[in-house]
Short mmCIF file of C-alpha atoms and ligand atoms in Angstrom, two decimals:
data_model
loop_
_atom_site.label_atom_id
_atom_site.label_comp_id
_atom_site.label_asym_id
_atom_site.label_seq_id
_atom_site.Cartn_x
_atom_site.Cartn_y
_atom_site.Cartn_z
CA UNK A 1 0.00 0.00 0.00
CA UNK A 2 1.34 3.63 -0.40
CA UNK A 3 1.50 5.92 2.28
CA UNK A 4 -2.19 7.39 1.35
CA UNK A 5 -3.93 4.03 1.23
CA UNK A 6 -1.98 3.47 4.32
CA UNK A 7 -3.17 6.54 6.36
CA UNK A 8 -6.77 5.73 5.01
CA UNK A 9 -6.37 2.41 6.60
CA UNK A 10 -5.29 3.87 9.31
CA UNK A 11 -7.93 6.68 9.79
CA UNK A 12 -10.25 4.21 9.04
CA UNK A 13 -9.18 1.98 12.56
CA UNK A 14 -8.54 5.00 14.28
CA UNK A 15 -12.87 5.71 13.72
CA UNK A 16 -14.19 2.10 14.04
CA UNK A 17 -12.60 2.96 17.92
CA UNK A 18 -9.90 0.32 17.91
CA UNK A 19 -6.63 0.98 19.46
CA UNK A 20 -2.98 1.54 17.34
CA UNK A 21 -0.04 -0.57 19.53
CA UNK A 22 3.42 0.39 19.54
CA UNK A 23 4.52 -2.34 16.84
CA UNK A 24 1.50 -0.86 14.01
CA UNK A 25 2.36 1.58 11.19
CA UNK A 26 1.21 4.74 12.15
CA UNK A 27 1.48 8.13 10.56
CA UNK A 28 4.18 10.19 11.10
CA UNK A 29 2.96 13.28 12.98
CA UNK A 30 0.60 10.52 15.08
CA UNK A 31 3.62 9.33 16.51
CA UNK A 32 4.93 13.10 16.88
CA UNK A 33 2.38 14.01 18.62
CA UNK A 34 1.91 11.68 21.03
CA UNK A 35 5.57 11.86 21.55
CA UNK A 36 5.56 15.30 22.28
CA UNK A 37 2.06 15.19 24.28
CA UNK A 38 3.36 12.40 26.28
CA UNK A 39 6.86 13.31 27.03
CA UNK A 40 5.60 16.75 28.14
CA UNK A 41 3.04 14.88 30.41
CA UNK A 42 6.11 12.82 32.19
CA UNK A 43 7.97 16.24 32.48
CA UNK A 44 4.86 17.73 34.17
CA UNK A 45 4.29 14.81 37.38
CA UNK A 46 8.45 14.74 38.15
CA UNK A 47 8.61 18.86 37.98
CA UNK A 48 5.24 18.44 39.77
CA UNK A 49 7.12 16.90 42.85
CA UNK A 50 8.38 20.28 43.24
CA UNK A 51 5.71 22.75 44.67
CA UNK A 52 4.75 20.03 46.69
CA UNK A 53 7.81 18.80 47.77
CA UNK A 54 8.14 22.04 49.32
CA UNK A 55 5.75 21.51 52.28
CA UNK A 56 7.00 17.67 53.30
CA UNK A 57 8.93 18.99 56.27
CA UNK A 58 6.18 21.52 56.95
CA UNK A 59 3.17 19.39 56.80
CA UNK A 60 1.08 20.39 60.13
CA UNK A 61 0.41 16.56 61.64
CA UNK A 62 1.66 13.24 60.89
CA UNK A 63 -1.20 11.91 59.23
CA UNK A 64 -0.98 15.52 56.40
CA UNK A 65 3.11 14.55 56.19
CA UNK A 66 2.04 10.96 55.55
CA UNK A 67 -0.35 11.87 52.82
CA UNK A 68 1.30 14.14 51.18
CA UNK A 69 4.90 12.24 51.16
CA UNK A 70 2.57 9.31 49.10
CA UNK A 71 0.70 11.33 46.56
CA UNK A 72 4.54 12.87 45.65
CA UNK A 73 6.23 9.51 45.21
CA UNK A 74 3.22 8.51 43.45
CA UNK A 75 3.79 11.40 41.40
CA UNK A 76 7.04 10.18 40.67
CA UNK A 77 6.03 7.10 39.45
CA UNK A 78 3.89 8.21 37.13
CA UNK A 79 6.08 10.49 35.35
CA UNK A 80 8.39 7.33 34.81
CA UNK A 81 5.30 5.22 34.02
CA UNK A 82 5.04 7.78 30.83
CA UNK A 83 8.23 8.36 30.04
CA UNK A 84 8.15 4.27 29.47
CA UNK A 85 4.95 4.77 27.42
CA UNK A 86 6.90 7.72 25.21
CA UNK A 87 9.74 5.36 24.41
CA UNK A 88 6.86 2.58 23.23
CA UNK A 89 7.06 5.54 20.20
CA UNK A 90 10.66 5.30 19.66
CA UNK A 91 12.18 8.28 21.90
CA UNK A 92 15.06 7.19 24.45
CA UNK A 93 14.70 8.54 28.27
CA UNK A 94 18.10 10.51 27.92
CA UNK A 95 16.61 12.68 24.81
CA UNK A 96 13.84 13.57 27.10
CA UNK A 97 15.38 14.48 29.87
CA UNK A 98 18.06 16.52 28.30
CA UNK A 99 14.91 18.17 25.65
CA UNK A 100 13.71 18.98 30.02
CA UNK A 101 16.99 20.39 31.56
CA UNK A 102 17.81 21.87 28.41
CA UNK A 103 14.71 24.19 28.52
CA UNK A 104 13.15 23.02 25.17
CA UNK A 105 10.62 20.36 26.41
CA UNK A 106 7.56 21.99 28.03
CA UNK A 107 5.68 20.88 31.17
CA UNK A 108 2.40 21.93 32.75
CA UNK A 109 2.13 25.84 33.16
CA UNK A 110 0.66 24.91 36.38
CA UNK A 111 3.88 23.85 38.26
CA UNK A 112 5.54 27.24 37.71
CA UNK A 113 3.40 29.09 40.51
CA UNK A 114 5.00 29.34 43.99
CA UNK A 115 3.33 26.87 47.60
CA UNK A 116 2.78 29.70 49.66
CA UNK A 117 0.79 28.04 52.39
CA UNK A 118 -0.36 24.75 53.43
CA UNK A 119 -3.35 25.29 52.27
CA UNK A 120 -1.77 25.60 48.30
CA UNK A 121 -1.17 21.81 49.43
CA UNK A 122 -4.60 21.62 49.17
CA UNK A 123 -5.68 23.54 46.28
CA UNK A 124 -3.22 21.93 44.08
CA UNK A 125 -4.83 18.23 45.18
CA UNK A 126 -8.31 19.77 44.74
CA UNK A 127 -7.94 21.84 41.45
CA UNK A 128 -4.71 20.68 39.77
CA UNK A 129 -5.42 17.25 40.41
CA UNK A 130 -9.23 17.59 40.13
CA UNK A 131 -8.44 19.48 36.28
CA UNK A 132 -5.81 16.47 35.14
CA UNK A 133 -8.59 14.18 36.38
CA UNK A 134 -10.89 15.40 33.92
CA UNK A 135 -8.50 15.49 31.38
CA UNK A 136 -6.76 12.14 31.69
CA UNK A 137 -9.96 10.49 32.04
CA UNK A 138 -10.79 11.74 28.74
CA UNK A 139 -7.02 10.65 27.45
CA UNK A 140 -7.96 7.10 29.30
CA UNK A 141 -10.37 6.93 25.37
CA UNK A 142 -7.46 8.14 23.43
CA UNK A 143 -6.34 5.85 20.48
CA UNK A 144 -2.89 5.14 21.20
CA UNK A 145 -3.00 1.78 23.60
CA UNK A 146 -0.35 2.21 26.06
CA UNK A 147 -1.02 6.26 26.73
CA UNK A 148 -4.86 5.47 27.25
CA UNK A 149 -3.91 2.38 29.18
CA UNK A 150 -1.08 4.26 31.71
CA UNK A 151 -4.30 6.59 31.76
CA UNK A 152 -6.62 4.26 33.87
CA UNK A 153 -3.97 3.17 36.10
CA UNK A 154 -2.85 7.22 36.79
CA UNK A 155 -6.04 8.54 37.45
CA UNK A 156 -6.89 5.72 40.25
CA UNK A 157 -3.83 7.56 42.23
CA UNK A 158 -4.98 10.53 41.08
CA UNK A 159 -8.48 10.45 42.36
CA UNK A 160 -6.62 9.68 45.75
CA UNK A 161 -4.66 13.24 45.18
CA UNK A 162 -7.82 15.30 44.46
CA UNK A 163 -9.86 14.20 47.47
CA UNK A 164 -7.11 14.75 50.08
CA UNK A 165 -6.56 17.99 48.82
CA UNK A 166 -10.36 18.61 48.92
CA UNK A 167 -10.36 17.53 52.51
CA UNK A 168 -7.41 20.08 53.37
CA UNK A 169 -9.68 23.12 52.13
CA UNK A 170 -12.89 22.22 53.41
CA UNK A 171 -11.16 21.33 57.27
CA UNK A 172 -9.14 24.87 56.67
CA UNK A 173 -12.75 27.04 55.04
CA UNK A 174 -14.56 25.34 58.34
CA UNK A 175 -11.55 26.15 60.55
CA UNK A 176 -10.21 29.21 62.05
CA UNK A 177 -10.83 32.41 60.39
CA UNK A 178 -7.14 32.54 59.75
CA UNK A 179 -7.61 29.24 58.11
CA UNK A 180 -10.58 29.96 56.34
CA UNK A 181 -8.68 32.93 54.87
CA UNK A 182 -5.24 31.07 54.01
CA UNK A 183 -7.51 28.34 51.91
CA UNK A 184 -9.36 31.21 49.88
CA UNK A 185 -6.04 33.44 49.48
CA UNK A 186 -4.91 29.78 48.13
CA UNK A 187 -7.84 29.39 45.79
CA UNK A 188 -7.47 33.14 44.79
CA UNK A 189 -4.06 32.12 43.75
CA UNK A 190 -4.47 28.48 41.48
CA UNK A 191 -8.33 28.97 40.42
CA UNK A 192 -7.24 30.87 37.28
CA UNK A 193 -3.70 28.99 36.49
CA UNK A 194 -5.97 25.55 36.87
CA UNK A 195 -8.33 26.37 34.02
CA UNK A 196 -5.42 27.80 32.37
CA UNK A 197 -3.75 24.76 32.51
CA UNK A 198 -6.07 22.44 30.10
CA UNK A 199 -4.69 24.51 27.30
CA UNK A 200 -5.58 27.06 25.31
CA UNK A 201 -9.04 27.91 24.04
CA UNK A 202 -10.42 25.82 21.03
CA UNK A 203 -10.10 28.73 18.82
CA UNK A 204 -6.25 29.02 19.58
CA UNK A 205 -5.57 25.48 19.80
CA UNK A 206 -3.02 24.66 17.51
CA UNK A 207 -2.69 20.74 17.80
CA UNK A 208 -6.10 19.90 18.79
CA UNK A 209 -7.43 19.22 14.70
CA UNK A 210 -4.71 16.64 14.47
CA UNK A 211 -4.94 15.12 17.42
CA UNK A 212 -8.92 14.96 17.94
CA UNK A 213 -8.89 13.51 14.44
CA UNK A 214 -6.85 10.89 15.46
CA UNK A 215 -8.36 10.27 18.61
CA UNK A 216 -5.27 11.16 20.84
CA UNK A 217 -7.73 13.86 22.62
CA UNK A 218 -11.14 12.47 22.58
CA UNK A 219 -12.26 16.18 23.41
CA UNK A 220 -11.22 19.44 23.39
CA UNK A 221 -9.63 21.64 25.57
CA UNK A 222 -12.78 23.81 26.00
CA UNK A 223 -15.11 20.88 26.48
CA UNK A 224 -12.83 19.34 29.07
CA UNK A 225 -12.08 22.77 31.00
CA UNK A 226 -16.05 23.43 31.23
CA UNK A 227 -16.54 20.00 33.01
CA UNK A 228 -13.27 20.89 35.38
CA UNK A 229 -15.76 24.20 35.99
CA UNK A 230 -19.04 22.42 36.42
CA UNK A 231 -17.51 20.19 38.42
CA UNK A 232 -15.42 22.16 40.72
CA UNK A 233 -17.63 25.03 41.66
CA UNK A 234 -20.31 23.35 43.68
CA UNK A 235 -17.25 21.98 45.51
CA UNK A 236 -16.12 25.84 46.56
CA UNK A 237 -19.55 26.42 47.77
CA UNK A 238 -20.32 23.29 49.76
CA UNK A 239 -16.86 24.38 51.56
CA UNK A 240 -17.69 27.99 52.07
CA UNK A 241 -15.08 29.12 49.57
CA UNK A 242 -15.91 32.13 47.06
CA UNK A 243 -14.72 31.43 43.25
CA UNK A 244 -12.49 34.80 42.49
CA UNK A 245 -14.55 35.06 39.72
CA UNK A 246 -17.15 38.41 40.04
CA UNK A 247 -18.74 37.18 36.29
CA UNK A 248 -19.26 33.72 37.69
CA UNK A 249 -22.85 32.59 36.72
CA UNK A 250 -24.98 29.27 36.71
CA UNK A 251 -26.69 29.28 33.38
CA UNK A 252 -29.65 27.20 33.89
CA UNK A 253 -30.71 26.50 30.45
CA UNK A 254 -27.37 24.96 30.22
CA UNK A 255 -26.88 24.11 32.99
CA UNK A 256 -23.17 24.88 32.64
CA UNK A 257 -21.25 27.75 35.28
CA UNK A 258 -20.38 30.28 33.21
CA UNK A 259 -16.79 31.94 33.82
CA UNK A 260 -15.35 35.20 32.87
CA UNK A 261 -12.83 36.23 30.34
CA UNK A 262 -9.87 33.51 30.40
CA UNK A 263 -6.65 35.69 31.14
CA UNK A 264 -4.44 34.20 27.64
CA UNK A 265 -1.48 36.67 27.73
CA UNK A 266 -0.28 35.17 31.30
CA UNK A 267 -0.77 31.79 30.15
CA UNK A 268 1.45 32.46 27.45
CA UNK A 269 3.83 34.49 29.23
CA UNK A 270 3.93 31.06 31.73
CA UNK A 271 5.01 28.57 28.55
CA UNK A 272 7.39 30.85 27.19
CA UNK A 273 9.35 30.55 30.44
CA UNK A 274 8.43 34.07 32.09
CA UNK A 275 6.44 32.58 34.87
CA UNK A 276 7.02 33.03 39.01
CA UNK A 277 9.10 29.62 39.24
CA UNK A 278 9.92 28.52 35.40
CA UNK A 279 13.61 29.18 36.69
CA UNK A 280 13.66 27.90 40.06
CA UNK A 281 11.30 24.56 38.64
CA UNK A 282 14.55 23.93 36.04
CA UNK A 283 17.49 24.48 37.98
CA UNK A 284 16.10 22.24 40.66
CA UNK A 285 16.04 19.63 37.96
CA UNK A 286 19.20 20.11 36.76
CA UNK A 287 20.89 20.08 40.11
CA UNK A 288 19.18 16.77 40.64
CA UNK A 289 20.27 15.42 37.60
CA UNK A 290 23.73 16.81 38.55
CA UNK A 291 23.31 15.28 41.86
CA UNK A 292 22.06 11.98 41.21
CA UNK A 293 24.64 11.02 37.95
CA UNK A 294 26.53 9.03 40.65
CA UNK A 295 23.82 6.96 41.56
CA UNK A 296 22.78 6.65 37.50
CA UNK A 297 26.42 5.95 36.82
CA UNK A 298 27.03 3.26 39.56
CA UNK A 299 23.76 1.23 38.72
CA UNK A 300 24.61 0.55 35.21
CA UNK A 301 27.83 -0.31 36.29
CA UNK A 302 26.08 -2.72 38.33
CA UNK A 303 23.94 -3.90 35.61
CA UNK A 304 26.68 -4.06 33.41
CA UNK A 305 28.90 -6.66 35.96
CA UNK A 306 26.42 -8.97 36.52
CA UNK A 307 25.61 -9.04 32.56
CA UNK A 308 29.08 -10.24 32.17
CA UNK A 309 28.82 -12.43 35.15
CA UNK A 310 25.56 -13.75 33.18
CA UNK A 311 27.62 -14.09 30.05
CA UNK A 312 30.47 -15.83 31.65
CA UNK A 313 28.36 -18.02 33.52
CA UNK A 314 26.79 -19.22 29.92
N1 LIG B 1 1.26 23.98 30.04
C1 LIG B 1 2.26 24.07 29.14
N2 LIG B 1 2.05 24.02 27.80
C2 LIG B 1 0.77 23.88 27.37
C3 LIG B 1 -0.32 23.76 28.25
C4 LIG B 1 -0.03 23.83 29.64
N3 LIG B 1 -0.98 23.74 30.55
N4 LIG B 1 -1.45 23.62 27.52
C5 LIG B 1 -1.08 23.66 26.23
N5 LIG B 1 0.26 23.83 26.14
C6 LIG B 1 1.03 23.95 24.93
C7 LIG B 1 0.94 22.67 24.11
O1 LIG B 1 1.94 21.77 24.51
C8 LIG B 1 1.19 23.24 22.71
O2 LIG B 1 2.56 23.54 22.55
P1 LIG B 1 3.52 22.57 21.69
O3 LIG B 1 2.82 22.35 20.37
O4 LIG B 1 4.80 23.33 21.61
O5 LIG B 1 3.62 21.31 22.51
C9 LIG B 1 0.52 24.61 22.75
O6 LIG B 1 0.43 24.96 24.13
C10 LIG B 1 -0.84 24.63 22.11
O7 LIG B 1 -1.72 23.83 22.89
P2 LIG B 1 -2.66 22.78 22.15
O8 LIG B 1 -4.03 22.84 22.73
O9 LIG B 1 -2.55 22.89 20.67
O10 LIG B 1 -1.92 21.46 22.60
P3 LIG B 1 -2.56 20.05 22.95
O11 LIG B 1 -3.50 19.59 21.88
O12 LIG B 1 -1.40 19.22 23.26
O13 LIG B 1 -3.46 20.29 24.28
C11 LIG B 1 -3.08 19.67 26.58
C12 LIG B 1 -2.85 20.72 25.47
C13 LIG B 1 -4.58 19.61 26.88
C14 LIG B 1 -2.29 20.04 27.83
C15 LIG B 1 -2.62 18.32 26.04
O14 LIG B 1 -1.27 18.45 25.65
C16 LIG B 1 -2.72 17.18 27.05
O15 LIG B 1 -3.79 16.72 27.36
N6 LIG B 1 -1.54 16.72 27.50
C17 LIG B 1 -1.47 15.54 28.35
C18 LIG B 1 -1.89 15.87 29.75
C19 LIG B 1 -0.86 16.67 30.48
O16 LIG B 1 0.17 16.99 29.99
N7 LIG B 1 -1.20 17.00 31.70
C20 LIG B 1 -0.30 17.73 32.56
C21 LIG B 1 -1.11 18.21 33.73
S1 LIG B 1 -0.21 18.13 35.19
C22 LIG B 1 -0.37 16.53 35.71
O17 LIG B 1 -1.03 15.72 35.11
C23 LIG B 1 0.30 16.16 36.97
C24 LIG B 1 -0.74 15.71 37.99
O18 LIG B 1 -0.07 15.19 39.06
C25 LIG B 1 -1.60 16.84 38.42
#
């Protein structure tokens, strides 16, 4: 077949709702895109780690310390969970790592905003988590078998990450008044950046055609962000917590929330590396990679001795 009859093939499974496996032909940009989609996804849960890293040691009981230590090493292991599904698609680890450090791979916007308080502990659960829900249970329908697959398994974890974070701002909005104020300064501060972060509108989406036509986004961004919105707001209000969002409206024909005007020009400012953190998020990662070579280094060493030992023992 040549390359048209191919892609018609190829379109043609992509619609009937089957899944494409790492071994199948598949066009050219598919496999760019996903590459690019999914490698930026891995980037996003290790720089991720970060912001909530940050409040480990700070964590105000035992049980918040425990909880929080286990949703960031399971954010760890889902950023190398993907990176394993990017290299299904032909990309080594090293390439994307180095594409990271070097500045030219992109991660979520959302990770470049500073952890203020302990209660940004639980706004990221609750609206960072609760917005990749949405969106990776969408991405769970994508086309592309091990991506939808590493999907399901992700957002079981995640699920875990959105309602402990819920539980941190409804004990702090039914708290103190201090408390009640540190969780809505914390909203204040990641209710925009979260609907932000499901990318850009449909109208300035540059990727979605391609990869709604192939199934790798079984909706678009706008579609998505809206159910994040319908979602989230009764949440704010059964906690006592105002939306900072004065055009805010139920529409009850719809019977959608309607927001105000999306704030674009900071988004883009974020991506392009001019956010509060971009800096701080990549040197951290390169000192870690810095850091941790020795450990890198002395495992395949390892590996490499007891290959030989395998080999000689043959
Ligand atoms: N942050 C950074 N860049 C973003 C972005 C965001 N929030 N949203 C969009 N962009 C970039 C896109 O990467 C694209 O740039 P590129 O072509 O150079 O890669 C450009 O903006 C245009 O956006 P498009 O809508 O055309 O791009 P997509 O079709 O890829 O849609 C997306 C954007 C919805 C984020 C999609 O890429 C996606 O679903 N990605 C997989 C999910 C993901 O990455 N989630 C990260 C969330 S954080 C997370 O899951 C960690 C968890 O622990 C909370």
């Amino acid at each position: 077949m040549d390359t048209a009859e191919r892609e018609k093939k190829f379109q043609e499974k992509i619609d009937s709702g089957l899944k494409v496996e790492a071994k199948e032909w598949m066009p050219e940009n598919y496999r760019k895109q996903l590459t690019r989609m999914i490698s930026q996804h891995a980037h996003s849960e290790i720089v991720g780690m970060l912001p909530e890293g940050n409040w480990i040691t700070r964590a105000p009981s035992l049980r918040r310390k425990a909880v929080l230590l286990a949703k960031v090493q399971d954010e760890a292991g889902h950023g190398l969970y993907l990176y394993s599904a990017a290299e299904t698609l032909g990309i080594d680890r090293k390439t994307m790592i180095d594409q990271l450090l070097s500045g030219r791979a992109k991660y979520s916007s959302i990770f470049n905003y500073p952890t203020l308080s302990w209660a940004d502990i639980g706004a990221i659960g609750w609206l960072v988590d609760g917005a990749a829900i949405v969106n990776q249970t969408m991405l769970a329908r994508g086309s592309y078998g091990p991506y939808s697959r590493a999907m399901v398994r992700i957002c079981k974890e995640e699920s875990f990450h959105n309602r402990q974070g819920y539980e941190i701002m409804y004990h702090l909005a039914n708290g103190t008044p201090e408390q009640k104020a540190m969780a809505q300064d914390a909203l204040n501060r990641w209710w925009w950046p979260s609907i932000q972060m499901l990318g850009p509108s449909d109208a300035q989406s540059k990727n979605s055609e391609e990869t709604m036509r192939w199934k790798i986004k079984v909706e678009s961004n706008d579609t998505v962000r809206q159910r994040f919105i319908d979602r989230t707001v009764p949440q704010a209000h059964a906690a006592g917590l105002t939306i900072p969002d004065p055009d805010l409206k139920f529409n009850e024909e719809t019977g959608h929330w309607e927001i105000g005007e999306i704030e674009w020009t900071e988004f883009y400012r974020v991506i392009k590396g001019h956010g509060p953190c971009n800096r701080k998020r990549l040197k951290a990662r390169q000192e870690a990679e810095r850091e941790g070579r020795w450990v890198r280094e002395a495992a395949a060493a390892y590996a490499a001795k007891q290959r030989a030992r395998a080999v000689q023992a043959a």
